[in-house]
Short mmCIF file of C-alpha atoms in Angstrom, two decimals:
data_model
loop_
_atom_site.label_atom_id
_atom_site.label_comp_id
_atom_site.label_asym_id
_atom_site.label_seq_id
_atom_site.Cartn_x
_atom_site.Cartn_y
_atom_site.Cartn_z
CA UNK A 1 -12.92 -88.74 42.08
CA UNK A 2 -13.43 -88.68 46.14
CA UNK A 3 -16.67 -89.15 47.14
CA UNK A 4 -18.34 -88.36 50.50
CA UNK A 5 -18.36 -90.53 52.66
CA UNK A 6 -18.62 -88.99 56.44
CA UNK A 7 -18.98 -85.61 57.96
CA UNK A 8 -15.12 -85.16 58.78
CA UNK A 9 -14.69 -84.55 54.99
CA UNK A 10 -16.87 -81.66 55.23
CA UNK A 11 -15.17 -80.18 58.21
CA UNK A 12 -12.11 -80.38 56.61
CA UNK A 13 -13.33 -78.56 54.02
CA UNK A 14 -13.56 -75.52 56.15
CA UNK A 15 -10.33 -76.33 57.93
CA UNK A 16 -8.69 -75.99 54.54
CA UNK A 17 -9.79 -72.10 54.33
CA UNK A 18 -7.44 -71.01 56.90
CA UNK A 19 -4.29 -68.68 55.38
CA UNK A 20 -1.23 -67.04 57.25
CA UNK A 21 -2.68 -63.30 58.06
CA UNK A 22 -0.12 -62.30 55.35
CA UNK A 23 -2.50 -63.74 52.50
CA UNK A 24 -5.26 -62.83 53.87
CA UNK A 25 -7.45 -60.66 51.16
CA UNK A 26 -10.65 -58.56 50.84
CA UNK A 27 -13.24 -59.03 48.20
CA UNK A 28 -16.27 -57.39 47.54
CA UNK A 29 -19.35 -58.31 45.64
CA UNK A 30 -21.89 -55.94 44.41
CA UNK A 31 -25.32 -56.76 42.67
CA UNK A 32 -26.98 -53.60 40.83
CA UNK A 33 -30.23 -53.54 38.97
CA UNK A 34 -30.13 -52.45 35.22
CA UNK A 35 -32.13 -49.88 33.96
CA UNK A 36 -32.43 -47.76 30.50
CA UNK A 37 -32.14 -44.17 31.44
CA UNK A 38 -34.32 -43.60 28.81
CA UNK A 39 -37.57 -44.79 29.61
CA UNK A 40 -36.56 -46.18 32.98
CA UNK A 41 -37.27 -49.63 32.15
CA UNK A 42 -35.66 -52.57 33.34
CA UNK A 43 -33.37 -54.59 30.47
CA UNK A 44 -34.61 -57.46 29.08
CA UNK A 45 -32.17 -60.77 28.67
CA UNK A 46 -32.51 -60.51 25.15
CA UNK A 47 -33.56 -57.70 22.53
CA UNK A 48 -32.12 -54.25 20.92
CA UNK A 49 -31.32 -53.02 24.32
CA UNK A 50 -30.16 -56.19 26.48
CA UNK A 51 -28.29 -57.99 28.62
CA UNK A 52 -26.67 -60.04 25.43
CA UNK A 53 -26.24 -56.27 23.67
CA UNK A 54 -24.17 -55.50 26.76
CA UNK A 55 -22.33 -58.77 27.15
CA UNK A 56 -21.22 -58.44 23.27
CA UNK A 57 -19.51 -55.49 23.79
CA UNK A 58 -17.79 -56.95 26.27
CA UNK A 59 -16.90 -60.03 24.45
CA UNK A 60 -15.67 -57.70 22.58
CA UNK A 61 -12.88 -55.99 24.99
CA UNK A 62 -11.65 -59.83 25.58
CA UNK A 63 -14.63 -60.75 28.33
CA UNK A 64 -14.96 -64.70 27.97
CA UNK A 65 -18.65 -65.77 28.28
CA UNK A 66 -19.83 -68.51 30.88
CA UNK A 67 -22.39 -70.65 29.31
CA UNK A 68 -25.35 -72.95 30.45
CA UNK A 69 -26.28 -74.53 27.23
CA UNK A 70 -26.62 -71.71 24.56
CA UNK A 71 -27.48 -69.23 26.80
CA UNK A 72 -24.77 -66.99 28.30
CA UNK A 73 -25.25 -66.31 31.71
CA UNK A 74 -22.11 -64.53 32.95
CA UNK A 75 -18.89 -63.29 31.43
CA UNK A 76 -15.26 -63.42 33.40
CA UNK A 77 -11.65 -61.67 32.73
CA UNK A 78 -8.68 -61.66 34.65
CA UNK A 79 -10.61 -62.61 37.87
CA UNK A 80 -13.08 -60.35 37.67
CA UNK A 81 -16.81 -61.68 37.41
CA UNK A 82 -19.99 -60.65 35.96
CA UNK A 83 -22.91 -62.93 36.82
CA UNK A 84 -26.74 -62.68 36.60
CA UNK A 85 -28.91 -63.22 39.53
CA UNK A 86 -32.27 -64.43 39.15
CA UNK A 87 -33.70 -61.26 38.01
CA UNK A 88 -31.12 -60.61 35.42
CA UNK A 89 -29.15 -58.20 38.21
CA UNK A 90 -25.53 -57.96 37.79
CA UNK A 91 -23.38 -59.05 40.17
CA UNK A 92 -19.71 -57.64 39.87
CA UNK A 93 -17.27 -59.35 41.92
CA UNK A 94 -13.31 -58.70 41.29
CA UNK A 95 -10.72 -60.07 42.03
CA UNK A 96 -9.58 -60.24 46.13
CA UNK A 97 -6.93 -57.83 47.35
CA UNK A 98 -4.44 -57.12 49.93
CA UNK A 99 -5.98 -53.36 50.58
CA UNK A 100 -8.75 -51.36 49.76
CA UNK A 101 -6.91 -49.06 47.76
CA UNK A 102 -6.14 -51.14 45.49
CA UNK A 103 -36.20 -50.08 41.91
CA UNK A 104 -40.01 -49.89 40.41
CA UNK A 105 -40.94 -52.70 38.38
CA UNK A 106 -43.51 -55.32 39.94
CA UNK A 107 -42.73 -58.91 40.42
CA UNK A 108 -44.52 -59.57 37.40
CA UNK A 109 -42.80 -56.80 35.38
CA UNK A 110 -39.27 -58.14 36.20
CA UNK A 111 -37.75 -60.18 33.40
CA UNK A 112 -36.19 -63.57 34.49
CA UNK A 113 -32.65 -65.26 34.24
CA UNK A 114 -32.63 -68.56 32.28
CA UNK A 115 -30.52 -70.27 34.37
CA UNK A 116 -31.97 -73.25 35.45
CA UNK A 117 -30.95 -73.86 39.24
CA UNK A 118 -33.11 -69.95 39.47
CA UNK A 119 -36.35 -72.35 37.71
CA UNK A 120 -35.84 -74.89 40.76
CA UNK A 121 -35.57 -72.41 43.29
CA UNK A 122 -38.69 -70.18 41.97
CA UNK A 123 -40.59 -73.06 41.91
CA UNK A 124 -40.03 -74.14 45.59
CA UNK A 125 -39.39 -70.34 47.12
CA UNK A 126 -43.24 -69.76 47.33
CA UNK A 127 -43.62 -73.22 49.90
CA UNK A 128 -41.26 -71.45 52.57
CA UNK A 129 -41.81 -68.26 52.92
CA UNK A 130 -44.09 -65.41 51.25
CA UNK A 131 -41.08 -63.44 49.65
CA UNK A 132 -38.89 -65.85 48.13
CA UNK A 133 -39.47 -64.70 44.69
CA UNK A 134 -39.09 -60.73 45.60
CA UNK A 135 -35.58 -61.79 47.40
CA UNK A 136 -34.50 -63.44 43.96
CA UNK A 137 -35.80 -60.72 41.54
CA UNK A 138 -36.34 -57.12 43.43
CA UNK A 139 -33.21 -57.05 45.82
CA UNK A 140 -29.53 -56.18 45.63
CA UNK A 141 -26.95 -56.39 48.37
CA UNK A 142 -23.27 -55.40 48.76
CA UNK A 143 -21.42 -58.65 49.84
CA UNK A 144 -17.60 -58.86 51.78
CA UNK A 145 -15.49 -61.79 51.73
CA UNK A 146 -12.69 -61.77 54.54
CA UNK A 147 -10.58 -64.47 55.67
CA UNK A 148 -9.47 -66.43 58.80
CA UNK A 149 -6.63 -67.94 60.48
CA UNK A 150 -7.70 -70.51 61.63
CA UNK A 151 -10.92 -72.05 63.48
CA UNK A 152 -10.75 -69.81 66.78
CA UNK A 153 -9.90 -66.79 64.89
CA UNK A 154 -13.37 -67.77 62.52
CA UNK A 155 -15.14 -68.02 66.05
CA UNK A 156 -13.98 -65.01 67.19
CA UNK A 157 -14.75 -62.95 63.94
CA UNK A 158 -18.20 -64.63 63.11
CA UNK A 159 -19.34 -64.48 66.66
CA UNK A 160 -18.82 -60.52 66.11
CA UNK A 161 -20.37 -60.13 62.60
CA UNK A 162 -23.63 -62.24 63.65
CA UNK A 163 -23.84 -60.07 66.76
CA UNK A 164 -23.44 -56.58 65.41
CA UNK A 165 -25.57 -57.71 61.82
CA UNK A 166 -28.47 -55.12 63.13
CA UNK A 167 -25.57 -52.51 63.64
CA UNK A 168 -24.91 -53.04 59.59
CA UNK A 169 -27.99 -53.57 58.27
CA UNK A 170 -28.93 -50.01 59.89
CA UNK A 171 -25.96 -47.95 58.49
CA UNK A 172 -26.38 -49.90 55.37
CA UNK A 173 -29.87 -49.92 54.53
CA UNK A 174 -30.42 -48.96 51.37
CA UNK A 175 -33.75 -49.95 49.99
CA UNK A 176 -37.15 -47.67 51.00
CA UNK A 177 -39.07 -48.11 47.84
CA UNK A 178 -41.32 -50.23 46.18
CA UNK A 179 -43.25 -49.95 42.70
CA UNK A 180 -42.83 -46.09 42.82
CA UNK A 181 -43.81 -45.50 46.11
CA UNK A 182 -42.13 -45.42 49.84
CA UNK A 183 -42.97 -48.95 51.20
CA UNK A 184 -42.46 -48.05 55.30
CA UNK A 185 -38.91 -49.30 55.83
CA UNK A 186 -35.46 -48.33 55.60
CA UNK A 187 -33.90 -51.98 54.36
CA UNK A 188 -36.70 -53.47 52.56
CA UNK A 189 -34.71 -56.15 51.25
CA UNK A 190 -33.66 -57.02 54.85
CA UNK A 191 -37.13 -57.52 55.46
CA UNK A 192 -38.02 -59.43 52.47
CA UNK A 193 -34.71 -62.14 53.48
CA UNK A 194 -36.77 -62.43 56.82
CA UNK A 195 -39.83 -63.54 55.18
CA UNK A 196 -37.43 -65.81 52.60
CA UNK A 197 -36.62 -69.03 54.19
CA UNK A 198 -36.22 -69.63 57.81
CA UNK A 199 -34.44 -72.58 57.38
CA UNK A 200 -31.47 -71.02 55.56
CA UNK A 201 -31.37 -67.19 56.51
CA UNK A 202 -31.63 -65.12 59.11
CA UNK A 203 -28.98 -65.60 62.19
CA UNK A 204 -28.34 -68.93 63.67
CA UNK A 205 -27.97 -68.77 67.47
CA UNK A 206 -24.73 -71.16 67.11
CA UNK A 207 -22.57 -68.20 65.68
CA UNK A 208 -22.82 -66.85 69.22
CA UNK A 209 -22.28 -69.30 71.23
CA UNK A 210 -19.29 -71.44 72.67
CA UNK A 211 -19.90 -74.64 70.80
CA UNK A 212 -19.36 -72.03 67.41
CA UNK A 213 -16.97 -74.49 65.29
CA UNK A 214 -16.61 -75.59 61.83
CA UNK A 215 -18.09 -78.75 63.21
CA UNK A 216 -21.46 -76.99 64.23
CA UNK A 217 -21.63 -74.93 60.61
CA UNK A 218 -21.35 -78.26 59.14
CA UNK A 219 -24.11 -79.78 61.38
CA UNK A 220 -26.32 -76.62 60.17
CA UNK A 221 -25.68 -77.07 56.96
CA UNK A 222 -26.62 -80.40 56.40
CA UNK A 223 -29.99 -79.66 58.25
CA UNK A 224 -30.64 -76.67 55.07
CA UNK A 225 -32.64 -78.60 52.45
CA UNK A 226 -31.28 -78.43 49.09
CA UNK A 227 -32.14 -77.15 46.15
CA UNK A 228 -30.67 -78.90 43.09
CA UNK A 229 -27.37 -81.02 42.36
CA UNK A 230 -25.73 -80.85 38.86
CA UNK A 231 -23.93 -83.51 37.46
CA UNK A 232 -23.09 -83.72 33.18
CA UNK A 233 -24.05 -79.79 33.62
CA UNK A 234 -27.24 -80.62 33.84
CA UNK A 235 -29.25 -79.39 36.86
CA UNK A 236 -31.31 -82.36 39.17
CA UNK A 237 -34.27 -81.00 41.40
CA UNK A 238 -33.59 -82.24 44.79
CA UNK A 239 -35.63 -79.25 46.60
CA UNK A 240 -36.34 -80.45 50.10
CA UNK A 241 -34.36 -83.16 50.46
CA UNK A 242 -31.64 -83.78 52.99
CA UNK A 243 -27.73 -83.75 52.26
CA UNK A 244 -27.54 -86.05 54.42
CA UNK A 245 -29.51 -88.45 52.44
CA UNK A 246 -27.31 -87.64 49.61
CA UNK A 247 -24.24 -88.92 51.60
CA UNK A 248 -26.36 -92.08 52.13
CA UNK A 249 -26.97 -92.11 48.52
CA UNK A 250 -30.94 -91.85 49.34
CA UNK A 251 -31.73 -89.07 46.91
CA UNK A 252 -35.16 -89.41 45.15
CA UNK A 253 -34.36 -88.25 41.56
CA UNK A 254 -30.17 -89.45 41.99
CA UNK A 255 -30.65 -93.08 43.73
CA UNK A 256 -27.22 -95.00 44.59
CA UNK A 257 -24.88 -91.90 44.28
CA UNK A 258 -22.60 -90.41 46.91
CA UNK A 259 -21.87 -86.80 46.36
CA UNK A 260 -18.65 -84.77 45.78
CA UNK A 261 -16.92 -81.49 47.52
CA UNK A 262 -18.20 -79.55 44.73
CA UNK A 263 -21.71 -81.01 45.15
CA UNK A 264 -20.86 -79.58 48.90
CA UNK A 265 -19.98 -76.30 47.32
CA UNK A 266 -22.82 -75.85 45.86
CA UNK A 267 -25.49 -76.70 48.58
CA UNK A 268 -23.14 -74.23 50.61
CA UNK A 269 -23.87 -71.39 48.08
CA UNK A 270 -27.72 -71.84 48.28
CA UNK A 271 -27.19 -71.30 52.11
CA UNK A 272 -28.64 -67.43 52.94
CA UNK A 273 -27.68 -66.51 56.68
CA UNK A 274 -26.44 -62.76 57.04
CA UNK A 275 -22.91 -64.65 57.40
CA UNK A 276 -22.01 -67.51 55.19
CA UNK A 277 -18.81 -69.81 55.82
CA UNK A 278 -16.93 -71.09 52.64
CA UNK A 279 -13.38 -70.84 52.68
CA UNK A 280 -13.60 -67.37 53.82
CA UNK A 281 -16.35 -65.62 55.09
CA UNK A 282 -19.32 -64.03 53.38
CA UNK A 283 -21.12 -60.97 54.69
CA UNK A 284 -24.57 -60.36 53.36
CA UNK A 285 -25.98 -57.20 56.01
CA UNK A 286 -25.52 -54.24 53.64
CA UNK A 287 -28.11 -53.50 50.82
CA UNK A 288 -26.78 -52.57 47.60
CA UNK A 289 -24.82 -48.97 47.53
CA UNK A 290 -23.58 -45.66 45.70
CA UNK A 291 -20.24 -46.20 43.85
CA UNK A 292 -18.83 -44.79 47.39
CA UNK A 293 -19.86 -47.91 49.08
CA UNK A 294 -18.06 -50.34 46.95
CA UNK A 295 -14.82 -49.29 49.42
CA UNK A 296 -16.70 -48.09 52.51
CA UNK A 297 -18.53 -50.84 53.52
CA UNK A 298 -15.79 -53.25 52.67
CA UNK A 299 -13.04 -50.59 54.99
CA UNK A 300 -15.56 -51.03 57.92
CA UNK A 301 -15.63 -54.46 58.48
CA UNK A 302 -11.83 -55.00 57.63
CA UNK A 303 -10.56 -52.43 60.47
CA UNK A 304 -12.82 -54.61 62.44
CA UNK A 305 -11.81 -57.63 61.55
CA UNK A 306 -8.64 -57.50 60.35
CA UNK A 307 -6.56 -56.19 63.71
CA UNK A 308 -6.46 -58.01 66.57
CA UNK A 309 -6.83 -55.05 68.95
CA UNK A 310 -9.60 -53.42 67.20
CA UNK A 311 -10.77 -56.94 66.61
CA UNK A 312 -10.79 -58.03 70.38
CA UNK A 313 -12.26 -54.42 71.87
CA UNK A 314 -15.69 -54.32 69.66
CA UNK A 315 -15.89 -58.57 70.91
CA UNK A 316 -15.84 -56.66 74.77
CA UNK A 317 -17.94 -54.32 73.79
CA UNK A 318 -20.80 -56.41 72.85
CA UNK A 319 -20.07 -59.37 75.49
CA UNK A 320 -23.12 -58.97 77.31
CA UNK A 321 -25.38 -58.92 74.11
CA UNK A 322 -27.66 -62.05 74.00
CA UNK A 323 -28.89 -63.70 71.15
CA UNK A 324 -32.70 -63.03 72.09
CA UNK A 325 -31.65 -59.26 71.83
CA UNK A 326 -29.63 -59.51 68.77
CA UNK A 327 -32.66 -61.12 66.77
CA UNK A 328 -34.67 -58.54 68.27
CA UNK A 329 -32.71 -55.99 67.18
CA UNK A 330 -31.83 -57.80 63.67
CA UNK A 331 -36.07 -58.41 63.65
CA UNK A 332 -37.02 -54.70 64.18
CA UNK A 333 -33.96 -52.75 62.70
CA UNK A 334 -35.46 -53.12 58.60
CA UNK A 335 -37.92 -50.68 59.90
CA UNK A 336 -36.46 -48.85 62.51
CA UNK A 337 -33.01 -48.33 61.82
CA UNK A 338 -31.14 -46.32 64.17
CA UNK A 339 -33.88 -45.64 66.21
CA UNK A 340 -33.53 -50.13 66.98
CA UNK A 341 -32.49 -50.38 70.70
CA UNK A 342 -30.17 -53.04 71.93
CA UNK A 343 -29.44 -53.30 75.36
CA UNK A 344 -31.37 -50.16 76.70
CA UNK A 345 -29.14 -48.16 73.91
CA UNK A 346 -29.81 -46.87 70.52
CA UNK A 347 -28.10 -48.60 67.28
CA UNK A 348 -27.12 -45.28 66.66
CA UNK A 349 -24.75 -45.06 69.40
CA UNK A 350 -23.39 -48.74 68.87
CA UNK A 351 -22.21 -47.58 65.13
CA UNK A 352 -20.59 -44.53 66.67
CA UNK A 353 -18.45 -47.10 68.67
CA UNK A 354 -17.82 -49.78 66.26
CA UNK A 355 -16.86 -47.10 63.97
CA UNK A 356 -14.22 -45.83 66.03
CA UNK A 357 -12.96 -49.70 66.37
CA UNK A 358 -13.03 -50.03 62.87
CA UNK A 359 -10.90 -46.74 62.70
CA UNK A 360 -8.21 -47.88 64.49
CA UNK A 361 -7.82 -51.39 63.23
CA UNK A 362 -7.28 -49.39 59.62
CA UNK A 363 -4.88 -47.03 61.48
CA UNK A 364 -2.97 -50.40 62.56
CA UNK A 365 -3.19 -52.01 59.63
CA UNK A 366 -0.84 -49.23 58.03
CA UNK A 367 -1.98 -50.07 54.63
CA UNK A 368 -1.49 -46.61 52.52
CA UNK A 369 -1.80 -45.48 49.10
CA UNK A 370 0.83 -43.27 47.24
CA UNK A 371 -0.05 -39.72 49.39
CA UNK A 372 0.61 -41.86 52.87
CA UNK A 373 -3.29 -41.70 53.37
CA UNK A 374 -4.20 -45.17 55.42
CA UNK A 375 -7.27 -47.09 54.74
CA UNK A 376 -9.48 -44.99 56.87
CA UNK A 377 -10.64 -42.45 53.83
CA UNK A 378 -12.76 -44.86 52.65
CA UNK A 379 -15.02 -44.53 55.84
CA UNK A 380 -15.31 -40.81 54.85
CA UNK A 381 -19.15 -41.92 54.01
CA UNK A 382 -19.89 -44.13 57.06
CA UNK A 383 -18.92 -40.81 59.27
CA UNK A 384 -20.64 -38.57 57.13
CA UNK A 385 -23.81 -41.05 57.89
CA UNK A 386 -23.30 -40.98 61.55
CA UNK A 387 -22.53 -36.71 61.44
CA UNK A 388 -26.12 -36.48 59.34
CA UNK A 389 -28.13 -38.83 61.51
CA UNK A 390 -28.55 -40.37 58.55
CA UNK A 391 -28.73 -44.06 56.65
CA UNK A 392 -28.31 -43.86 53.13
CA UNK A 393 -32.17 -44.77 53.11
CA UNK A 394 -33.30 -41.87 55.54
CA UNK A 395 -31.20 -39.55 52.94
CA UNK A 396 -33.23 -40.83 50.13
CA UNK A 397 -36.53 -40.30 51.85
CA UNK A 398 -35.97 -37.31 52.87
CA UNK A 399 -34.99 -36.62 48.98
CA UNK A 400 -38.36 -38.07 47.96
CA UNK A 401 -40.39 -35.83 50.06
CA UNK A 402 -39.06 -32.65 49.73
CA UNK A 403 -36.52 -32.24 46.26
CA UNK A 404 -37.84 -35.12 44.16
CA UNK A 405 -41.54 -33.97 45.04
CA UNK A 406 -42.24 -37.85 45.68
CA UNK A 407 -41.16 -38.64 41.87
CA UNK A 408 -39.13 -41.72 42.17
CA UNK A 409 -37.86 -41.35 38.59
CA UNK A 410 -35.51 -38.82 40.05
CA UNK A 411 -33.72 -41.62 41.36
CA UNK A 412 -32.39 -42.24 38.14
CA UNK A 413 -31.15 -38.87 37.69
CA UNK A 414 -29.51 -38.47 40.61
CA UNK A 415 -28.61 -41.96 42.02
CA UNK A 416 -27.90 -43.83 39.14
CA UNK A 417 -23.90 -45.20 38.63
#
């Protein structure tokens, strides 16, 4: 076993996530809540109606279970996933391809996930930030996972993705309730990762700068206290401490030990920024979606990032964006939405743009399915936001008010999937 010994190890790490652009893939990750249309309660882990009821009929169909102890916590076939977040969500995550063809309940009403690495992380969320435990139990979001060449093509596409995050988070926001009622923004759940943990979400200035390198990520990351190490499959509360320490074997509750890559996989994973590097990159703007956005929101950021030209004209378009107005923007736009101004312009009008870039990058990526259609009808929804004036948020407000006569169990009706 190779132990840790200096930070080139961890650059490396990075450096090993380049691929040719011919294997580069798209993969999505979507959390939903679980309710029973019944009653409109949330499920329970265990009981009649369940999370295990549901996981054993999926053993059933050949699922395999993934285990922490005796409780099962996650179920995989044929690379596709099924995990559960801290407040029992589901998160689906398949496996990545070549194309894309191919809430009510209070805090304290929302039953909890077993797993132990969410008891460490509840029990130090609350000495950050004031909504650490609504980010783990009463939010879903719609994740992307794209590739990169090398390290100047990663600098090049996460300089883009940090600085048009408000430009997502507004077409994507998703999440205007709260416990039944409106609760005065359009992303909620953007707002609650605000309040989360400074030190590990948000945007870090770096992304947009010229000293942006695996070698700076890796700087950052060590700085993000951890959380927990597991070694035997047993979990170790290190919440706080420094992985640095850890590569001086200086941990509190692990004395004398060096750690791993995989230990630096998983301090990596408990890192929350609106872009995460692992091997690839991880986009976490968009709020959890209709079925529709499973392949919209995906098809927008890969004709952005995914074709040089497209890839290079939305990078000139937002060259004179600063970071100061970027986390302005990123600050306000949970609340705002399209009506957030960057650079004396409406967010509105940057989507229309970046839109059209993303149009043409899946026009020259000449991916089609069996009719000759290219990738570009799955952004059917994204212009049908832009034609309406309208976030998925705005469309559910407006449903709220005037259809649903304010009776948010309509949602279940009518949004449910």
């Amino acid at each position: 076993m190779q132990y840790i010994e200096n930070k080139q190890q961890l650059i490396q790490y990075f450096l090993e996530g380049s691929k040719k652009k011919d294997s580069w893939r798209i993969g999505t990750e979507h959390e939903k809540f679980l309710f029973d249309l019944k009653n409109k309660n949330s499920i329970p882990y265990d009981g009649d109606i369940s999370i295990l009821k549901i996981f054993s009929e999926l053993i059933k169909n050949n699922w395999t279970p993934i285990k922490e102890g005796k409780n099962i916590l996650g179920l995989i076939k044929d690379k596709k996933n099924i995990t559960l977040e801290p407040g029992l969500q589901f998160e689906l995550s398949g496996d990545a391809v070549k194309n894309i063809h191919a809430p009510i309940a209070k805090l304290s009403d929302v039953f909890k996930s077993p797993k132990k690495r969410y008891e460490i992380m509840r029990k130090y969320m609350p000495s950050v930030g004031k909504n650490g435990l609504d980010m783990m139990h009463r939010t879903c979001a719609t994740q992307v996972n794209l590739d990169y060449l090398d390290e100047a093509d990663y600098k090049k596409k996460s300089k883009l993705i940090a600085a048009i995050t408000p430009v997502a988070v507004s077409l994507f926001s998703n999440s205007p309730f709260k416990e039944k009622e409106l609760n005065g923004y359009l992303s909620y759940r953007t707002h609650i990762w605000q309040n989360t943990d400074k030190n590990r979400s948000g945007i870090p200035e770096f992304f947009l700068q010229e000293e942006n390198s695996f070698e700076r990520y890796v700087d950052f990351a060590l700085k993000v206290p951890m959380y927990f190490i597991i070694k035997n499959d047993e979990y170790i509360d290190c919440a706080g401490e420094s992985f640095n320490d850890f590569i001086s074997g200086k941990l509190k509750n692990y004395p004398n030990k060096k750690p791993t890559i995989k230990d630096w996989e998983n301090h990596v994973s408990t890192i929350f920024t609106e872009l995460r590097l692992k091997k690839y990159l991880e986009i976490r703007s968009a709020d959890s979606c209709s079925s529709a956005g499973i392949c919209s929101i995906p098809a927008f950021w890969t004709g952005l990032l995914y074709d040089e030209n497209s890839l290079d004209q939305a990078l000139e378009y937002v060259k004179n964006w600063n970071y100061k107005d970027i986390y302005n923007g990123y600050l306000e736009v949970p609340k705002k939405g399209f009506d957030t101004e960057i650079k004396n312009k409406k967010i509105f009008e940057h989507a229309k743009k970046l839109i059209e870039f993303s149009a043409l990058g899946l026009k020259n990526r000449k991916q089609l399915n069996s009719k000759g259609m290219d990738e570009n009808i799955f952004l059917k929804d994204i212009h049908n936001f832009i034609k309406d004036k309208k976030s998925p948020a705005q469309s559910l407000i407006e449903k709220y008010n005037t259809r649903w006569k304010q009776d948010i169990f309509k949602i279940f009706d009518e949004e449910a999937f």
